[in-house]
XYZ file of C-alpha atoms in Angstrom:
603
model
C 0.000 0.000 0.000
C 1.231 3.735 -0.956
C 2.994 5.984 1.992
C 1.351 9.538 2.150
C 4.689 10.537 0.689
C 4.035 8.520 -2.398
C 0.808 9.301 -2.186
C 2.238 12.869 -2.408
C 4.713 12.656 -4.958
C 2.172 11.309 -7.608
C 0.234 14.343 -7.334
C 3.228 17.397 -6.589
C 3.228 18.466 -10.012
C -0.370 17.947 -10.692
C -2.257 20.800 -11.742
C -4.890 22.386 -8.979
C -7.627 19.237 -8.511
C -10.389 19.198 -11.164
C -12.705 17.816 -8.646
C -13.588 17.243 -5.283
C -16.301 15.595 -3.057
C -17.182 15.455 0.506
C -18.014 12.734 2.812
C -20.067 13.024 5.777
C -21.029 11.236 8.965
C -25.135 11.187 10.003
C -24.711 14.272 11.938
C -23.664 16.230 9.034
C -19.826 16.834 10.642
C -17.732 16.902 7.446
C -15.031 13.267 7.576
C -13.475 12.690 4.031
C -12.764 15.280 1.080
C -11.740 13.254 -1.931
C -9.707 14.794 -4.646
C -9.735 14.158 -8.204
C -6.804 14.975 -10.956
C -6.709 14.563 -14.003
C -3.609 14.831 -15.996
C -1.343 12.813 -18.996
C -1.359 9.511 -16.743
C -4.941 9.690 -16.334
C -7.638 10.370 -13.284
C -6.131 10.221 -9.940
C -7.726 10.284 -6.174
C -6.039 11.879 -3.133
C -7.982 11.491 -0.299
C -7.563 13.759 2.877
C -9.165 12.759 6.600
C -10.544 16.092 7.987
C -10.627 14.983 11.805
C -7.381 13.730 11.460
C -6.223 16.995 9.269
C -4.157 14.200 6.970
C -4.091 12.639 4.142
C -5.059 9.278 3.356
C -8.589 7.663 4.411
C -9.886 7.003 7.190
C -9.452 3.011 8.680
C -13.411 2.496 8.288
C -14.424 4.546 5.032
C -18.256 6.260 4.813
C -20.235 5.829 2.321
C -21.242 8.857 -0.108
C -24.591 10.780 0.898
C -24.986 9.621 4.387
C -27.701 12.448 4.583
C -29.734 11.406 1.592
C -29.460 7.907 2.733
C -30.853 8.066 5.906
C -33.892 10.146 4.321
C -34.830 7.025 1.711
C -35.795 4.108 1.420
C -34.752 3.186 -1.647
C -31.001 3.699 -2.631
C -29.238 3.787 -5.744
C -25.326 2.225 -5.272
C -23.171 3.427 -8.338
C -19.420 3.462 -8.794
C -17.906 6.361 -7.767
C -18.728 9.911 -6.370
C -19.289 11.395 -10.058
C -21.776 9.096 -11.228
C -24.218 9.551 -7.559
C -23.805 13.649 -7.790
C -25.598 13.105 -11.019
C -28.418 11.046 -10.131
C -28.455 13.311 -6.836
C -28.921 16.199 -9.329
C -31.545 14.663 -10.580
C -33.982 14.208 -7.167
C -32.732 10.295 -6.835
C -30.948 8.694 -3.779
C -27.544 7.354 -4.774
C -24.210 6.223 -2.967
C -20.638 5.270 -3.690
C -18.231 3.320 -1.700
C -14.925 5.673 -1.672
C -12.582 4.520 -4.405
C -15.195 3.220 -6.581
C -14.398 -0.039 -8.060
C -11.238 -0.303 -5.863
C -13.028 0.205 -2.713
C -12.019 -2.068 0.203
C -15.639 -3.726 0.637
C -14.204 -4.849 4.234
C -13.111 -1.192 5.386
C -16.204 0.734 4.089
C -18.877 1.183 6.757
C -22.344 -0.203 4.885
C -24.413 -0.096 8.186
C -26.804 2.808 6.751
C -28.115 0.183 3.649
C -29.264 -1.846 6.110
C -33.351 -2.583 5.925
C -33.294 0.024 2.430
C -34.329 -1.157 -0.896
C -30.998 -1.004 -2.814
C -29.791 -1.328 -6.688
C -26.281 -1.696 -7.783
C -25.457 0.171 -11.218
C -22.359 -0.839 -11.779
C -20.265 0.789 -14.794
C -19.657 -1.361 -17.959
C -16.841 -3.293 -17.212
C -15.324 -6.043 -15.507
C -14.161 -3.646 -12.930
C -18.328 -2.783 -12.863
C -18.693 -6.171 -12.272
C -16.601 -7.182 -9.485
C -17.763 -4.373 -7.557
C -21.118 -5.478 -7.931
C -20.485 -8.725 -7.314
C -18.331 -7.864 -3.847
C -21.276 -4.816 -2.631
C -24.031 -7.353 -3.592
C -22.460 -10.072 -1.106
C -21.469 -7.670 1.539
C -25.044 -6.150 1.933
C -26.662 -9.432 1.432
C -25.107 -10.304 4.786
C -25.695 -6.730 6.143
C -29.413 -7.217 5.228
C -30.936 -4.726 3.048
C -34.726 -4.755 2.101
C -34.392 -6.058 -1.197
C -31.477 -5.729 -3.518
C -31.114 -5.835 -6.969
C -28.419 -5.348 -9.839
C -29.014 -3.277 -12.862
C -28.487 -4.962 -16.769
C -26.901 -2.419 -18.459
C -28.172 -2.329 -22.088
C -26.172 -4.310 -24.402
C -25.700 -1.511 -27.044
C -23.890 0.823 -24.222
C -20.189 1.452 -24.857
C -17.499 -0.420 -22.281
C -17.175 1.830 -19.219
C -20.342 3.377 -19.879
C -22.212 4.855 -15.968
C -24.932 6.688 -14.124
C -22.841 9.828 -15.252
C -22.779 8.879 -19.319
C -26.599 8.149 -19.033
C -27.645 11.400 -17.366
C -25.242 13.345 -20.357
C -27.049 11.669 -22.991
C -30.221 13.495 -21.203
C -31.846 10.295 -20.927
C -34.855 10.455 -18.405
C -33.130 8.081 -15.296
C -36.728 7.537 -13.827
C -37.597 6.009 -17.574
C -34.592 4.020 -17.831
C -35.150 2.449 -13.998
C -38.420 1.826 -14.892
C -37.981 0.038 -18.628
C -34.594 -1.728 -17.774
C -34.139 -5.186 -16.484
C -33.362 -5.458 -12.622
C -31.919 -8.947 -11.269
C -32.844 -9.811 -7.571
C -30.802 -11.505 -5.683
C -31.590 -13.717 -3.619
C -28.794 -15.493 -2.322
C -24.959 -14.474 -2.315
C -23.707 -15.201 -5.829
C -20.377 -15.421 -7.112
C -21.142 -14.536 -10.629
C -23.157 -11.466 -10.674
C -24.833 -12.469 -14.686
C -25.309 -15.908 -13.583
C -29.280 -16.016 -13.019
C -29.694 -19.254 -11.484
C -30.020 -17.787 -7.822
C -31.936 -14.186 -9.214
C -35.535 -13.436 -11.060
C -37.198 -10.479 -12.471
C -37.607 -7.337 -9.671
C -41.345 -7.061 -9.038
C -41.480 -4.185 -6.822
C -42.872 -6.442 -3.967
C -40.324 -8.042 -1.468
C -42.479 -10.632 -0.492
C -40.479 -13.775 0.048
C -40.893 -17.065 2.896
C -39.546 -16.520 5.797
C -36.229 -17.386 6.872
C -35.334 -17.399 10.347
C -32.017 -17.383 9.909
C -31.742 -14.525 7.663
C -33.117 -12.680 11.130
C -30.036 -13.228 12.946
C -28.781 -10.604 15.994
C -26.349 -8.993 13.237
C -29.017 -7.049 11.084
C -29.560 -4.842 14.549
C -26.035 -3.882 14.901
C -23.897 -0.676 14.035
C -25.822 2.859 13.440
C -29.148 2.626 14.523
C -31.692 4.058 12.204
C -33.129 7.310 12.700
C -36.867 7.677 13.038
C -38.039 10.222 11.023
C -41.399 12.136 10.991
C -44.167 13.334 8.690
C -45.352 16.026 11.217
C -43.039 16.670 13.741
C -43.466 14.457 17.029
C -46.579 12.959 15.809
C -46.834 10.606 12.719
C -43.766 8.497 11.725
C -42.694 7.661 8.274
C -42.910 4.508 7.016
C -45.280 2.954 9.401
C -49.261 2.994 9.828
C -51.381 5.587 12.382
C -55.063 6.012 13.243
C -56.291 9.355 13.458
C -59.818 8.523 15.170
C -63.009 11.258 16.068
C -66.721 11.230 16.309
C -68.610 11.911 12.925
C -68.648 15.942 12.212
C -65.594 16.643 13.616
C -63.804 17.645 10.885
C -61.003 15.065 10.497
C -61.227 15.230 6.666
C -60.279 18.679 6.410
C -57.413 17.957 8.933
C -56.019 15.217 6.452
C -56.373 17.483 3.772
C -54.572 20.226 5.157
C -52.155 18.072 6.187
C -51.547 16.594 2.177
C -51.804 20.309 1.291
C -48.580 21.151 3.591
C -46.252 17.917 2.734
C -46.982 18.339 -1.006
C -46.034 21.849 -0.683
C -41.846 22.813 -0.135
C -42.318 24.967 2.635
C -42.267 23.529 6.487
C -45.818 25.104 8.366
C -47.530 24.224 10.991
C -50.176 21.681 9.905
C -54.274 21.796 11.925
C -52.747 19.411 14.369
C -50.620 21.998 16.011
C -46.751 20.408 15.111
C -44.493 21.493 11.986
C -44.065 19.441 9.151
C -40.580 18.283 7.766
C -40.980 16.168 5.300
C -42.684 17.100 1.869
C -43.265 15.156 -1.077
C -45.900 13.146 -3.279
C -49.456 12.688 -1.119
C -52.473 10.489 -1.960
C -55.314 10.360 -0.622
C -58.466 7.853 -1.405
C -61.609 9.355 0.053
C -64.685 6.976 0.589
C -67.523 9.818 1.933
C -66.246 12.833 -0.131
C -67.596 13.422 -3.698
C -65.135 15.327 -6.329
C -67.050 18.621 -5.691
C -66.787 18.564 -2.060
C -63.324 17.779 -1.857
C -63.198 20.826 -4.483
C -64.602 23.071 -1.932
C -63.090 22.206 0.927
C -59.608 22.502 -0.777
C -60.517 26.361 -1.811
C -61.658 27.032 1.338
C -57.966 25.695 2.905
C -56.504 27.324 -0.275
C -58.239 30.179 -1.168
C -55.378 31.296 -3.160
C -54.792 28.026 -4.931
C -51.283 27.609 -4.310
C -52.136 23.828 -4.565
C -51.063 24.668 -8.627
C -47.233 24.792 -8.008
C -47.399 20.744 -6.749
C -50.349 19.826 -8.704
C -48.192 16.414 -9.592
C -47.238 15.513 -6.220
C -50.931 15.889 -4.880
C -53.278 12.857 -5.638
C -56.922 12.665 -4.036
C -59.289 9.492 -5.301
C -62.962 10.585 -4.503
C -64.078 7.165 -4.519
C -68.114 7.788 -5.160
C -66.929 9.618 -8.562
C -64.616 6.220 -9.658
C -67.230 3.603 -9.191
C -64.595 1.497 -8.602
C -64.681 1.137 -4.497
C -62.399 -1.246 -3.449
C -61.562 -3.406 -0.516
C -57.852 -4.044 1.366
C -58.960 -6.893 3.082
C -62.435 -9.242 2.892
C -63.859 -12.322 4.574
C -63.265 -15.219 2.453
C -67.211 -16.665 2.468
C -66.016 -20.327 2.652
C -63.521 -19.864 5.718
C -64.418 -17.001 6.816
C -60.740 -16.013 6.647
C -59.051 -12.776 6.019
C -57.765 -12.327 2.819
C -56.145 -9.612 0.207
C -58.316 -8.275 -2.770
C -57.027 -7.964 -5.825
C -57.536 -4.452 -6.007
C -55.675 -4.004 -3.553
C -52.808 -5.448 -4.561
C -52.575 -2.669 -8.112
C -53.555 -0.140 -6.062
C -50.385 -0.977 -3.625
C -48.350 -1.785 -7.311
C -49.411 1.465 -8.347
C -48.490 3.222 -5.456
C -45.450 2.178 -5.045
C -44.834 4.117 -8.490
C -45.398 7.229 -6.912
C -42.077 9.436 -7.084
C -40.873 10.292 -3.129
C -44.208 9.141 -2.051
C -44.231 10.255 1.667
C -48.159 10.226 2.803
C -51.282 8.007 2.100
C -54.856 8.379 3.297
C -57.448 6.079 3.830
C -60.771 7.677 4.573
C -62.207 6.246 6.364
C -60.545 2.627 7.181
C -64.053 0.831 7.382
C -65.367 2.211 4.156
C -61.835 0.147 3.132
C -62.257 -3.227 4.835
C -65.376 -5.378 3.540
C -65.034 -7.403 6.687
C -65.680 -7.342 10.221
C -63.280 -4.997 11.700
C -65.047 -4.383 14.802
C -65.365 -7.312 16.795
C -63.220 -10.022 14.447
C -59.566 -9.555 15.918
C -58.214 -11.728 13.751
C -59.905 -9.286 10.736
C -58.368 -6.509 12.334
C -54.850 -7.494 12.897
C -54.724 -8.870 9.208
C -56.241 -5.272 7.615
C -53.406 -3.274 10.009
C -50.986 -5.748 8.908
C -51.221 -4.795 5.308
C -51.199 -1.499 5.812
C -47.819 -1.683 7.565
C -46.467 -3.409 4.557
C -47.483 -0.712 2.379
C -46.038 1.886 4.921
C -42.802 -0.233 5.049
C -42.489 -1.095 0.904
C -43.273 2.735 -0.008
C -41.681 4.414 3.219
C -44.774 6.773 2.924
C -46.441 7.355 6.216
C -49.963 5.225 6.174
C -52.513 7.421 8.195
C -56.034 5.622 8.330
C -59.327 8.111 9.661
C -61.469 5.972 12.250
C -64.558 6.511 13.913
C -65.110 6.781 17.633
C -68.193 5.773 19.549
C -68.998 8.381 22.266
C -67.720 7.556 25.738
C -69.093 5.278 28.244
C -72.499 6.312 30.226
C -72.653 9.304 28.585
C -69.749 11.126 30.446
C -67.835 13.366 28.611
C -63.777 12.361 27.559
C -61.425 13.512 29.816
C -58.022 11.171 29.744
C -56.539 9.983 27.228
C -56.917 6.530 28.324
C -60.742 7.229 27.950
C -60.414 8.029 24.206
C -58.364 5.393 23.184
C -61.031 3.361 24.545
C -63.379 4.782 22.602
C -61.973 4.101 19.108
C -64.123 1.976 17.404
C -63.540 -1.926 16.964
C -61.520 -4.362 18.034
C -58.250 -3.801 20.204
C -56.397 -4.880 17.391
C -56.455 -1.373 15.594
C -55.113 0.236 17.856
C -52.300 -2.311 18.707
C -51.921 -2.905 15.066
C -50.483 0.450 14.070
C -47.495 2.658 16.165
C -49.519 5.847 16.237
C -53.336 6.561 17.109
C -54.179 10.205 17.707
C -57.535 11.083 19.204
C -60.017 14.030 18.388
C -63.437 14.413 21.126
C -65.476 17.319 22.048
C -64.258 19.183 24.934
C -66.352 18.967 27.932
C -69.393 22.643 28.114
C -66.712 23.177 31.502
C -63.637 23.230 29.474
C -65.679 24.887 25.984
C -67.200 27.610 28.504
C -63.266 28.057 30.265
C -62.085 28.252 26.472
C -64.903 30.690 25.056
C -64.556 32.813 28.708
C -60.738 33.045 28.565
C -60.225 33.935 24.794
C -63.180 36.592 25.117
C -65.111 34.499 21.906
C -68.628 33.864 21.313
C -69.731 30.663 22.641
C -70.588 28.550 19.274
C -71.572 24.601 18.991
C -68.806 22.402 17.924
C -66.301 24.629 18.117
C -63.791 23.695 20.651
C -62.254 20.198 21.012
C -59.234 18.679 22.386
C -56.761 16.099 20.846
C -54.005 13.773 22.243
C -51.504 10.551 21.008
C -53.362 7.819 22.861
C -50.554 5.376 21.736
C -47.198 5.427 20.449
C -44.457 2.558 20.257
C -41.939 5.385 20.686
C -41.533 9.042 23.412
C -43.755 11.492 21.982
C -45.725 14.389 23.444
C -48.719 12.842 24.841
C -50.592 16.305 25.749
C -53.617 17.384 25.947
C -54.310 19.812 23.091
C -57.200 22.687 22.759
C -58.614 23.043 19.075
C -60.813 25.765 18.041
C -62.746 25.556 14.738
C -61.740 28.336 12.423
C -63.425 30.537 9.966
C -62.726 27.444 6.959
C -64.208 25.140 9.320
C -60.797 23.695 10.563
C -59.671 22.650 13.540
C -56.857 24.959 14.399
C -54.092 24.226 17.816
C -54.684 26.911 19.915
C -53.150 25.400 22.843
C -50.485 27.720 23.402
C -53.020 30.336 23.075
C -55.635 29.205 25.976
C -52.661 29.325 28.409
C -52.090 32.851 27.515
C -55.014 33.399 28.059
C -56.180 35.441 24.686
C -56.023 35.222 20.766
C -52.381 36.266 19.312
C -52.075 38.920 16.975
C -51.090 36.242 14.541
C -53.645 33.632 14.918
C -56.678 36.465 14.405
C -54.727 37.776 11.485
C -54.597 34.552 10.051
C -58.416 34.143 10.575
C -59.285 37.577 9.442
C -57.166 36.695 6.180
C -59.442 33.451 5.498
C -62.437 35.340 6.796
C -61.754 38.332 3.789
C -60.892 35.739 0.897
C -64.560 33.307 1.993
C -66.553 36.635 1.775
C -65.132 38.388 -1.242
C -65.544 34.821 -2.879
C -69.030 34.848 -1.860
C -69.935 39.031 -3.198
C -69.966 40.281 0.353
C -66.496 41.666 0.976
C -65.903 43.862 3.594
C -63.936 47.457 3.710
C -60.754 48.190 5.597
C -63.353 51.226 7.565
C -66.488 52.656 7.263
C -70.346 50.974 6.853
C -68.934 47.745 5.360
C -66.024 47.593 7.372
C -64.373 45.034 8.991
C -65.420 46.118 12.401
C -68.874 47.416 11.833
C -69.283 44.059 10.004
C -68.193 41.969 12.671
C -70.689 39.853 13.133
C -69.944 38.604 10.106
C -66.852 37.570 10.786
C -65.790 34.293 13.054
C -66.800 34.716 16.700
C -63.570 35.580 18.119
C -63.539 38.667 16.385
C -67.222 39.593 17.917
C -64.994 41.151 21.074
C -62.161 42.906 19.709
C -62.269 47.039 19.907
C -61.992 48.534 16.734
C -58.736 50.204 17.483
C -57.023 46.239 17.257
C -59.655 45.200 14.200
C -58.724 47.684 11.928
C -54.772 47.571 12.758
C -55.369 44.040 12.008
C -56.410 44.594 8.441
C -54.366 46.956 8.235
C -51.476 44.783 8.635
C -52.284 42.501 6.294
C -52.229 45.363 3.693
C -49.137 46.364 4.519
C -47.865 42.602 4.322
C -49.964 42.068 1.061
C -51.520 39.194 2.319
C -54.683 41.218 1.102
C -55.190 43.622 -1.143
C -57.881 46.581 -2.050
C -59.300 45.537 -4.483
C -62.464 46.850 -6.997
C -66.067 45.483 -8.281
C -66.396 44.669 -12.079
C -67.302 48.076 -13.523
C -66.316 50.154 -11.051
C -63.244 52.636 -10.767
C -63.286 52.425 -6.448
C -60.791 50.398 -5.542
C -61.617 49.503 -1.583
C -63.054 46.117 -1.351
C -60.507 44.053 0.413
C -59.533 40.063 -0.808
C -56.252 38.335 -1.340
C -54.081 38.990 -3.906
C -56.100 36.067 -6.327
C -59.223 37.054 -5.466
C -61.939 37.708 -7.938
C -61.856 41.683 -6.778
C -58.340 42.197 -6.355
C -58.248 41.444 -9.954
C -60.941 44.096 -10.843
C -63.754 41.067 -11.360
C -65.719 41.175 -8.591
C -69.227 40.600 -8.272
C -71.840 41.333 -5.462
C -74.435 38.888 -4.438
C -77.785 39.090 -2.920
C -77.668 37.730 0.448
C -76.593 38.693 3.827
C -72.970 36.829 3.560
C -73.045 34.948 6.737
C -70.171 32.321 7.462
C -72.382 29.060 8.289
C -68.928 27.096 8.667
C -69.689 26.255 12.240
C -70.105 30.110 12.279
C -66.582 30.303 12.873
């Protein structure tokens, strides 16, 4: 092996490096930086340890990407640090063992492939192939998800990579897609020999094998959970969100898809930011296309749901007529078993570019069978579900009904709403997340309404909780108030204050303006139709505010342009207040008969 002083004198009269790359550990703490040259003898690679402040690598080498890796499921190994920069470029998760096809498969730390979904693309070459055939061995015995080697077309020059196919401008999610992946199976010596490896079907379903279970998969760096919405529901696993009917859970789960399809990290209805965005879809059972239509303007009023119009999917099921089961009795057993439909839908999913949530509302319209008091029913459907959750990495989020509490008594604990989800026991222990949604008791909705100074409406104020989690998470009490759109809003933080932030009621004033200039009543910044002397228009925690705070309110929100003055189609007055997309802030507004009233809940 090479001193550092040979190491040295190859590259002393090298030119300055024509590339370089960075390795990283899982806490982001720069390790490696890898040099490239290039000169008359060819490409040359100096490496240099950081936390040593050396050169030469380190006695256990990282892997490329540690960061991406530990975000995916599914990982993409290639052959060098040029070749995964430009598949990362391109939105997919991809890795290199440091040196390429001359990396030490014994020194380099492969611990974060373990349990992911991995494909070796190997350059064209014997080189390509040994590597291959030395990662594919060494992460069989690691244990990765499934793993798979891709055939690289025959008509492809020798030495042709990742790097050559994203130059030719060749679409890498087409060529995944249309070329040939071999599974393997078993460890292989001869990577083209297909004895021990079949066609990839996206499905990893294979028997059991105890002894592929052994001690050794749970060792090295232990995997990171990671969250949809922070705190609350985990990725790649299956969660119950269960409430009485008309408590608005569908809106929740809609604003909720709204703000992981979007780029932007907010704070969803559920009162806790979320991190991770992506592809959403949702199959709704109850909800036509035209209601889901409405309830999406009134959450986006603005229609910023435009900008990630392919990453946002929602199946209103009564508009298909194609409903469809996950699980059914089988009549001459009476056993549990998978419907066909089922199984495309889950094939289809699992097409779904960085697919990170799924919806199923609600679970029973989803299960022709007897979820309620047939354990065995119950376990199977949740069981299902967390293979989907595990295959696409997506989190699996189910809505459930609950039945109102014992004798009558109002909910309280949480231990009193996670009895009252509906059906058998095995729902709730099936999944690794249930959170809860009840009216709050006429003590706490009369200490809420007294407190915040606001009107006392019906079904307005509720409280939420995590009644079960297989991991520490804030189990809480929360305080939700029903806004102006008709969803439940975390106002928590609020109630302890003891009054409405400045922020929360602008937010509410915002959605209050946009619903009533969409409707032809749209209020003034002052005056007759103002906002204050039209107050009772407005949601009923506005119905106490002085005019002094109203109209600075509004007035805010002009000076932020989150609304605008706006005018009335033939007219040159330009007063009527709306967001920026509104109908009147483009000059197109139209007034309607009627008094304008919010009926959402009158909130």
């Amino acid at each position: 092996m090479a001193s550092i002083a040979e190491w040295l004198g190859h590259f002393k009269n090298s030119s300055s490096p024509t590339a370089y790359w960075d390795y990283y550990d899982e806490n982001g703490q720069a390790i490696v930086r890898v040099y490239r040259y290039d000169d008359n003898n060819g490409k040359r690679y100096l490496p240099f340890d950081i936390k040593k402040s050396d050169f030469g690598a380190p006695k256990i080498r990282p892997l490329y990407n540690i960061s991406g890796i530990l975000k995916s499921d599914k990982v993409i190994l290639v052959e060098g640090e040029k070749c995964a920069e430009a598949l990362i470029e391109k939105g997919i998760t991809a890795t290199t063992a440091m040196s390429g096809a001359n990396a030490p498969i014994e020194k380099t730390d492969w611990t974060p492939l373990k349990g992911k979904h991995v494909i070796i693309w190997p350059d064209n070459d014997e080189p390509g192939k040994r590597y291959a055939e030395n990662a594919a061995k060494k992460l069989l015995d690691l244990g990765v998800a499934s793993l798979a080697v891709l055939e690289i077309p025959q008509d492809k020059p020798e030495k042709w990579d990742a790097a050559d196919c994203v130059k030719e401008g060749i679409s890498i999610e087409e060529f995944l897609a249309s070329t040939p992946l071999l599974t393997i199976d078993t460890p292989s010596t001869d990577i083209p020999n297909t004895s021990n490896m079949k066609s990839l079907e996206r499905s990893t379903k294979q028997p059991l094998n105890i002894l592929d279970w052994s001690v050794s998969r749970y060792l090295g760096s232990v995997p990171i959970q990671r969250f949809l919405v922070e705190g609350l529901f985990p990725l790649g696993v299956t969660s119950i969100v269960a409430a009485m009917g008309d408590t608005g859970k569908g809106m929740l789960l809609l604003d909720l898809a709204l703000k992981v399809a979007s780029d932007a990290d907010q704070i969803c209805g559920f009162g806790s930011l979320v991190t991770e965005h992506g592809s959403v879809v949702i199959f709704s059972a109850e909800d036509d296309a035209g209601e889901i239509h409405r309830r999406l303007d009134r959450l986006d009023p603005g229609s910023k749901r435009a900008e990630y119009q392919n990453r946002l999917f929602i199946i209103p099921i009564p508009n298909t007529g194609e409903p469809f089961s996950i699980v059914k009795s089988n009549m001459r057993g009476k056993c549990p078993e998978t419907s066909d439909k089922f199984e495309d839908i889950c094939r289809q999913l699992d097409k779904v570019k960085d697919l990170k949530l799924i919806v199923f509302d609600p679970l029973v319209s989803f299960v022709h069978a007897n979820i309620n008091s047939d354990p065995e029913m119950g376990y199977y459907a949740m069981g299902l579900l967390a293979n989907l959750a595990n295959e696409t990495g997506a989190a699996v989020i189910v809505a459930h009904h609950m039945r109102k509490p014992k004798c009558s008594e109002p909910i309280t604990t949480v231990e009193q709403a996670r009895d009252a989800i509906r059906g058998t026991t095995a729902l709730v222990d099936g999944v690794r997340c249930s959170f809860a949604l009840w009216p709050a008791s006429k003590e706490h909705q009369n200490t809420v309404f007294n407190t915040l100074k606001v009107s006392k409406v019906n079904n307005a104020v509720y409280q939420g909780a995590i009644v079960k989690s297989n991991g520490a998470t804030d189990r809480n009490i929360r305080t939700y108030l029903r806004s102006s759109t008709g969803l439940l809003e975390d106002i928590s933080e609020e109630f302890k204050l003891g009054k409405l932030s400045d922020e929360y009621l602008k937010k509410i004033l915002m959605q209050a303006i946009a619903v009533s200039a969409e409707e032809g009543h749209p209020f003034t910044h002052t005056g007759g139709p103002g906002v204050f002397q039209q107050r009772h228009r407005l949601p009923a925690a506005f119905h106490g505010v002085s005019r002094h705070r109203l109209e600075r309110l509004a007035q805010e929100l002009l000076n932020e342009r989150k609304i605008v003055k706006g005018m009335a189609t033939n007219s040159k007055e330009d007063k009527w207040l709306d967001i920026k997309t509104g109908s009147f802030a483009k000059g197109e507004g139209k007034f309607k008969l009627g008094a304008g009233r919010f009926e959402i809940g009158n909130f």
